[in-house]
Amino acid sequence: MIEIIPAILPSNFEELERELVRLRGLPAQAGVLNFVQVDLVGNNILAGRETFPLWEEFDFECDIMLPNPEREVQACIDIGAARIVVHALEALEILQPYRGGEYPIAAGFALAAHDSPEKLKNLEKMYDFVQVMGIENVGSQGQPPDPKAVELVRVLRAAHPRLVIQVDGAVAPRAREFARAGANRLVIGSAIIRAENPSDAYKQLYTEANALG
């Protein structure tokens, strides 16, 4: 099953809550709460907050795209993120103590589409999944696709058959292509969030990604 993860890029905490309300009613995948990725760009809107909005209805993943991201990891942990994606080795190192215990946090390491798979060398025990960026300039939604991303997914899948690979950025037009290349999870922002009916858009993308025949 290819998992679809809606992504929200909120400018403030109130916008995050409004967008989550629009995502209510998404069909559960495999009988569990749906994950939502919260993109942190510009400033950490989660700092000082105790819980996510609608935390009883969704599980949360943070994608930290901020300067000095190692300083932002703690805010995501404190608010209850179940998964955290980082783009820097220093932040990945800070996540290590939180990957065990009663409430372990899954650590994701992001690769740019132009990165070599060799970047993962000597890091394999430090992450739980890899996120391939489908766009060249991260930090905003609706950007054009980077054609190198599909090939990177294909190469990673061939080299790491059991690796959990998710893709973020310009995914919607290439959902089936990424699924066939070997992605397990597809992070999709504006195609769901900006749709007139987010639930219908979600269902359509899920069907397309899982139609591998």
Short mmCIF file of N, CA and C in Angstrom, two decimals, residues 53-150:
data_model
loop_
_atom_site.label_atom_id
_atom_site.label_comp_id
_atom_site.label_asym_id
_atom_site.label_seq_id
_atom_site.Cartn_x
_atom_site.Cartn_y
_atom_site.Cartn_z
N PRO A 53 -3.12 21.08 17.09
CA PRO A 53 -4.58 21.14 16.93
C PRO A 53 -5.09 19.79 16.42
N LEU A 54 -6.27 19.41 16.84
CA LEU A 54 -6.92 18.18 16.37
C LEU A 54 -6.02 16.95 16.56
N TRP A 55 -5.26 16.94 17.64
CA TRP A 55 -4.30 15.85 17.85
C TRP A 55 -4.97 14.50 18.04
N GLU A 56 -6.25 14.49 18.38
CA GLU A 56 -6.96 13.22 18.53
C GLU A 56 -7.41 12.65 17.19
N GLU A 57 -7.31 13.44 16.14
CA GLU A 57 -7.79 13.01 14.83
C GLU A 57 -6.68 12.69 13.84
N PHE A 58 -5.48 13.19 14.10
CA PHE A 58 -4.36 12.99 13.18
C PHE A 58 -3.10 12.62 13.95
N ASP A 59 -2.18 11.94 13.26
CA ASP A 59 -0.80 11.84 13.71
C ASP A 59 0.02 12.85 12.92
N PHE A 60 1.14 13.29 13.51
CA PHE A 60 1.86 14.41 12.91
C PHE A 60 3.32 14.09 12.64
N GLU A 61 3.76 14.64 11.51
CA GLU A 61 5.15 14.55 11.08
C GLU A 61 5.62 15.97 10.80
N CYS A 62 6.76 16.35 11.35
CA CYS A 62 7.33 17.68 11.09
C CYS A 62 8.45 17.57 10.07
N ASP A 63 8.46 18.47 9.12
CA ASP A 63 9.56 18.60 8.17
C ASP A 63 10.23 19.93 8.46
N ILE A 64 11.42 19.86 9.06
CA ILE A 64 12.10 21.06 9.54
C ILE A 64 13.00 21.63 8.45
N MET A 65 12.59 22.76 7.89
CA MET A 65 13.37 23.45 6.85
C MET A 65 13.70 24.85 7.34
N LEU A 66 14.41 24.91 8.45
CA LEU A 66 14.74 26.17 9.11
C LEU A 66 16.25 26.27 9.31
N PRO A 67 16.78 27.49 9.39
CA PRO A 67 18.20 27.63 9.75
C PRO A 67 18.44 27.03 11.13
N ASN A 68 19.58 26.42 11.30
CA ASN A 68 19.92 25.79 12.58
C ASN A 68 18.81 24.85 13.04
N PRO A 69 18.43 23.87 12.21
CA PRO A 69 17.28 23.02 12.53
C PRO A 69 17.46 22.21 13.80
N GLU A 70 18.71 22.00 14.21
CA GLU A 70 18.92 21.23 15.44
C GLU A 70 18.28 21.92 16.64
N ARG A 71 18.11 23.24 16.57
CA ARG A 71 17.48 23.97 17.67
C ARG A 71 15.96 23.82 17.65
N GLU A 72 15.42 23.41 16.52
CA GLU A 72 13.97 23.32 16.37
C GLU A 72 13.43 21.93 16.66
N VAL A 73 14.31 20.96 16.73
CA VAL A 73 13.87 19.58 16.94
C VAL A 73 13.08 19.45 18.23
N GLN A 74 13.56 20.09 19.30
CA GLN A 74 12.93 19.92 20.61
C GLN A 74 11.48 20.40 20.61
N ALA A 75 11.19 21.48 19.91
CA ALA A 75 9.81 21.98 19.86
C ALA A 75 8.89 20.96 19.22
N CYS A 76 9.37 20.28 18.20
CA CYS A 76 8.56 19.26 17.54
C CYS A 76 8.35 18.05 18.44
N ILE A 77 9.38 17.71 19.19
CA ILE A 77 9.27 16.60 20.14
C ILE A 77 8.29 16.95 21.24
N ASP A 78 8.41 18.15 21.78
CA ASP A 78 7.57 18.57 22.91
C ASP A 78 6.08 18.58 22.56
N ILE A 79 5.76 18.93 21.34
CA ILE A 79 4.35 19.05 20.96
C ILE A 79 3.75 17.70 20.55
N GLY A 80 4.60 16.70 20.38
CA GLY A 80 4.08 15.35 20.14
C GLY A 80 4.19 14.83 18.73
N ALA A 81 5.15 15.32 17.95
CA ALA A 81 5.34 14.78 16.60
C ALA A 81 5.78 13.32 16.69
N ALA A 82 5.19 12.48 15.84
CA ALA A 82 5.55 11.06 15.82
C ALA A 82 6.70 10.79 14.86
N ARG A 83 6.84 11.67 13.85
CA ARG A 83 7.95 11.54 12.90
C ARG A 83 8.51 12.93 12.65
N ILE A 84 9.83 13.00 12.47
CA ILE A 84 10.48 14.27 12.19
C ILE A 84 11.45 14.08 11.03
N VAL A 85 11.31 14.93 10.02
CA VAL A 85 12.22 14.92 8.87
C VAL A 85 13.19 16.07 9.01
N VAL A 86 14.48 15.77 8.85
CA VAL A 86 15.51 16.81 8.91
C VAL A 86 16.34 16.76 7.64
N HIS A 87 16.98 17.88 7.34
CA HIS A 87 17.76 18.01 6.11
C HIS A 87 19.25 18.18 6.41
N ALA A 88 19.62 18.09 7.68
CA ALA A 88 21.01 18.30 8.07
C ALA A 88 21.46 17.20 9.02
N LEU A 89 22.70 16.78 8.88
CA LEU A 89 23.25 15.72 9.71
C LEU A 89 23.23 16.09 11.18
N GLU A 90 23.50 17.36 11.49
CA GLU A 90 23.54 17.78 12.89
C GLU A 90 22.19 17.56 13.57
N ALA A 91 21.11 17.86 12.86
CA ALA A 91 19.77 17.65 13.42
C ALA A 91 19.46 16.16 13.54
N LEU A 92 19.93 15.38 12.58
CA LEU A 92 19.72 13.92 12.65
C LEU A 92 20.40 13.34 13.88
N GLU A 93 21.58 13.84 14.19
CA GLU A 93 22.30 13.36 15.37
C GLU A 93 21.53 13.68 16.65
N ILE A 94 20.91 14.85 16.71
CA ILE A 94 20.15 15.24 17.90
C ILE A 94 18.93 14.35 18.10
N LEU A 95 18.38 13.82 17.01
CA LEU A 95 17.19 12.97 17.10
C LEU A 95 17.48 11.59 17.68
N GLN A 96 18.72 11.16 17.67
CA GLN A 96 19.03 9.77 18.01
C GLN A 96 18.50 9.32 19.37
N PRO A 97 18.65 10.08 20.46
CA PRO A 97 18.17 9.60 21.76
C PRO A 97 16.66 9.42 21.83
N TYR A 98 15.93 10.04 20.92
CA TYR A 98 14.46 10.00 20.97
C TYR A 98 13.87 8.88 20.13
N ARG A 99 14.70 8.09 19.49
CA ARG A 99 14.21 7.02 18.62
C ARG A 99 13.85 5.76 19.39
N GLY A 100 14.14 5.73 20.69
CA GLY A 100 13.78 4.60 21.53
C GLY A 100 12.83 5.03 22.62
N GLY A 101 12.60 4.17 23.58
CA GLY A 101 11.74 4.51 24.70
C GLY A 101 10.29 4.17 24.46
N GLU A 102 9.44 4.63 25.37
CA GLU A 102 8.02 4.28 25.31
C GLU A 102 7.31 4.92 24.12
N TYR A 103 7.71 6.14 23.77
CA TYR A 103 7.09 6.84 22.64
C TYR A 103 8.17 7.23 21.63
N PRO A 104 8.67 6.25 20.89
CA PRO A 104 9.78 6.54 19.97
C PRO A 104 9.36 7.44 18.81
N ILE A 105 10.28 8.29 18.41
CA ILE A 105 10.07 9.18 17.27
C ILE A 105 10.83 8.63 16.08
N ALA A 106 10.15 8.53 14.95
CA ALA A 106 10.79 8.07 13.72
C ALA A 106 11.55 9.22 13.09
N ALA A 107 12.80 8.98 12.75
CA ALA A 107 13.67 10.00 12.17
C ALA A 107 13.75 9.82 10.67
N GLY A 108 13.45 10.89 9.94
CA GLY A 108 13.57 10.87 8.49
C GLY A 108 14.70 11.78 8.05
N PHE A 109 15.46 11.33 7.06
CA PHE A 109 16.57 12.13 6.53
C PHE A 109 16.24 12.49 5.09
N ALA A 110 16.28 13.77 4.77
CA ALA A 110 15.90 14.25 3.45
C ALA A 110 17.09 14.28 2.50
N LEU A 111 16.83 13.88 1.27
CA LEU A 111 17.81 13.96 0.20
C LEU A 111 17.26 14.86 -0.90
N ALA A 112 18.10 15.75 -1.42
CA ALA A 112 17.72 16.52 -2.59
C ALA A 112 17.73 15.60 -3.81
N ALA A 113 16.97 15.97 -4.84
CA ALA A 113 16.88 15.12 -6.02
C ALA A 113 18.24 14.91 -6.68
N HIS A 114 19.14 15.88 -6.53
CA HIS A 114 20.46 15.76 -7.17
C HIS A 114 21.49 15.08 -6.27
N ASP A 115 21.10 14.72 -5.05
CA ASP A 115 22.04 14.07 -4.14
C ASP A 115 22.40 12.67 -4.63
N SER A 116 23.58 12.23 -4.27
CA SER A 116 23.98 10.86 -4.54
C SER A 116 23.49 9.95 -3.43
N PRO A 117 23.08 8.73 -3.75
CA PRO A 117 22.73 7.78 -2.70
C PRO A 117 23.87 7.54 -1.72
N GLU A 118 25.08 7.85 -2.15
CA GLU A 118 26.23 7.67 -1.27
C GLU A 118 26.17 8.58 -0.05
N LYS A 119 25.32 9.59 -0.09
CA LYS A 119 25.17 10.48 1.06
C LYS A 119 24.66 9.73 2.28
N LEU A 120 24.00 8.59 2.04
CA LEU A 120 23.47 7.79 3.14
C LEU A 120 24.51 6.85 3.74
N LYS A 121 25.65 6.76 3.10
CA LYS A 121 26.69 5.85 3.57
C LYS A 121 27.10 6.22 5.00
N ASN A 122 27.19 5.23 5.82
CA ASN A 122 27.56 5.36 7.25
C ASN A 122 26.46 6.00 8.10
N LEU A 123 25.27 6.21 7.52
CA LEU A 123 24.17 6.79 8.28
C LEU A 123 23.01 5.82 8.48
N GLU A 124 23.13 4.61 7.97
CA GLU A 124 21.98 3.72 7.87
C GLU A 124 21.31 3.42 9.20
N LYS A 125 22.03 3.44 10.29
CA LYS A 125 21.42 3.15 11.59
C LYS A 125 20.92 4.41 12.28
N MET A 126 20.98 5.54 11.58
CA MET A 126 20.59 6.81 12.19
C MET A 126 19.22 7.30 11.75
N TYR A 127 18.61 6.67 10.76
CA TYR A 127 17.31 7.13 10.28
C TYR A 127 16.36 5.94 10.13
N ASP A 128 15.07 6.24 10.15
CA ASP A 128 14.04 5.22 9.98
C ASP A 128 13.44 5.25 8.58
N PHE A 129 13.57 6.36 7.90
CA PHE A 129 13.10 6.47 6.52
C PHE A 129 13.84 7.61 5.84
N VAL A 130 13.76 7.64 4.53
CA VAL A 130 14.39 8.68 3.72
C VAL A 130 13.31 9.44 2.97
N GLN A 131 13.46 10.75 2.92
CA GLN A 131 12.53 11.58 2.14
C GLN A 131 13.28 12.19 0.96
N VAL A 132 12.85 11.85 -0.24
CA VAL A 132 13.42 12.42 -1.46
C VAL A 132 12.62 13.67 -1.81
N MET A 133 13.34 14.77 -2.03
CA MET A 133 12.68 16.02 -2.38
C MET A 133 12.43 16.05 -3.89
N GLY A 134 11.18 16.25 -4.26
CA GLY A 134 10.81 16.22 -5.67
C GLY A 134 10.94 17.55 -6.38
N ILE A 135 11.39 18.57 -5.65
CA ILE A 135 11.58 19.91 -6.22
C ILE A 135 12.98 20.39 -5.88
N GLU A 136 13.45 21.36 -6.66
CA GLU A 136 14.81 21.86 -6.44
C GLU A 136 14.88 22.83 -5.27
N ASN A 137 13.91 23.73 -5.17
CA ASN A 137 13.93 24.75 -4.12
C ASN A 137 12.86 24.43 -3.09
N VAL A 138 13.28 23.91 -1.95
CA VAL A 138 12.32 23.49 -0.93
C VAL A 138 11.81 24.71 -0.16
N GLY A 139 10.62 24.53 0.44
CA GLY A 139 10.11 25.58 1.30
C GLY A 139 8.84 26.25 0.83
N SER A 140 8.32 25.86 -0.34
CA SER A 140 7.04 26.39 -0.80
C SER A 140 6.34 25.33 -1.64
N GLN A 141 5.02 25.44 -1.70
CA GLN A 141 4.23 24.47 -2.43
C GLN A 141 3.95 24.95 -3.84
N GLY A 142 3.59 23.99 -4.72
CA GLY A 142 3.22 24.33 -6.08
C GLY A 142 4.39 24.60 -7.00
N GLN A 143 5.58 24.12 -6.66
CA GLN A 143 6.77 24.34 -7.49
C GLN A 143 6.86 23.29 -8.59
N PRO A 144 7.61 23.59 -9.68
CA PRO A 144 7.77 22.61 -10.76
C PRO A 144 8.59 21.41 -10.30
N PRO A 145 8.35 20.26 -10.90
CA PRO A 145 9.05 19.04 -10.48
C PRO A 145 10.50 19.01 -10.91
N ASP A 146 11.31 18.35 -10.12
CA ASP A 146 12.69 18.07 -10.48
C ASP A 146 12.73 16.67 -11.09
N PRO A 147 13.07 16.55 -12.36
CA PRO A 147 13.00 15.24 -13.03
C PRO A 147 13.96 14.20 -12.46
N LYS A 148 14.96 14.63 -11.72
CA LYS A 148 15.94 13.68 -11.18
C LYS A 148 15.39 12.89 -9.99
N ALA A 149 14.28 13.34 -9.42
CA ALA A 149 13.77 12.71 -8.20
C ALA A 149 13.31 11.27 -8.43
N VAL A 150 12.63 11.02 -9.54
CA VAL A 150 12.13 9.67 -9.80
C VAL A 150 13.29 8.69 -9.92
#
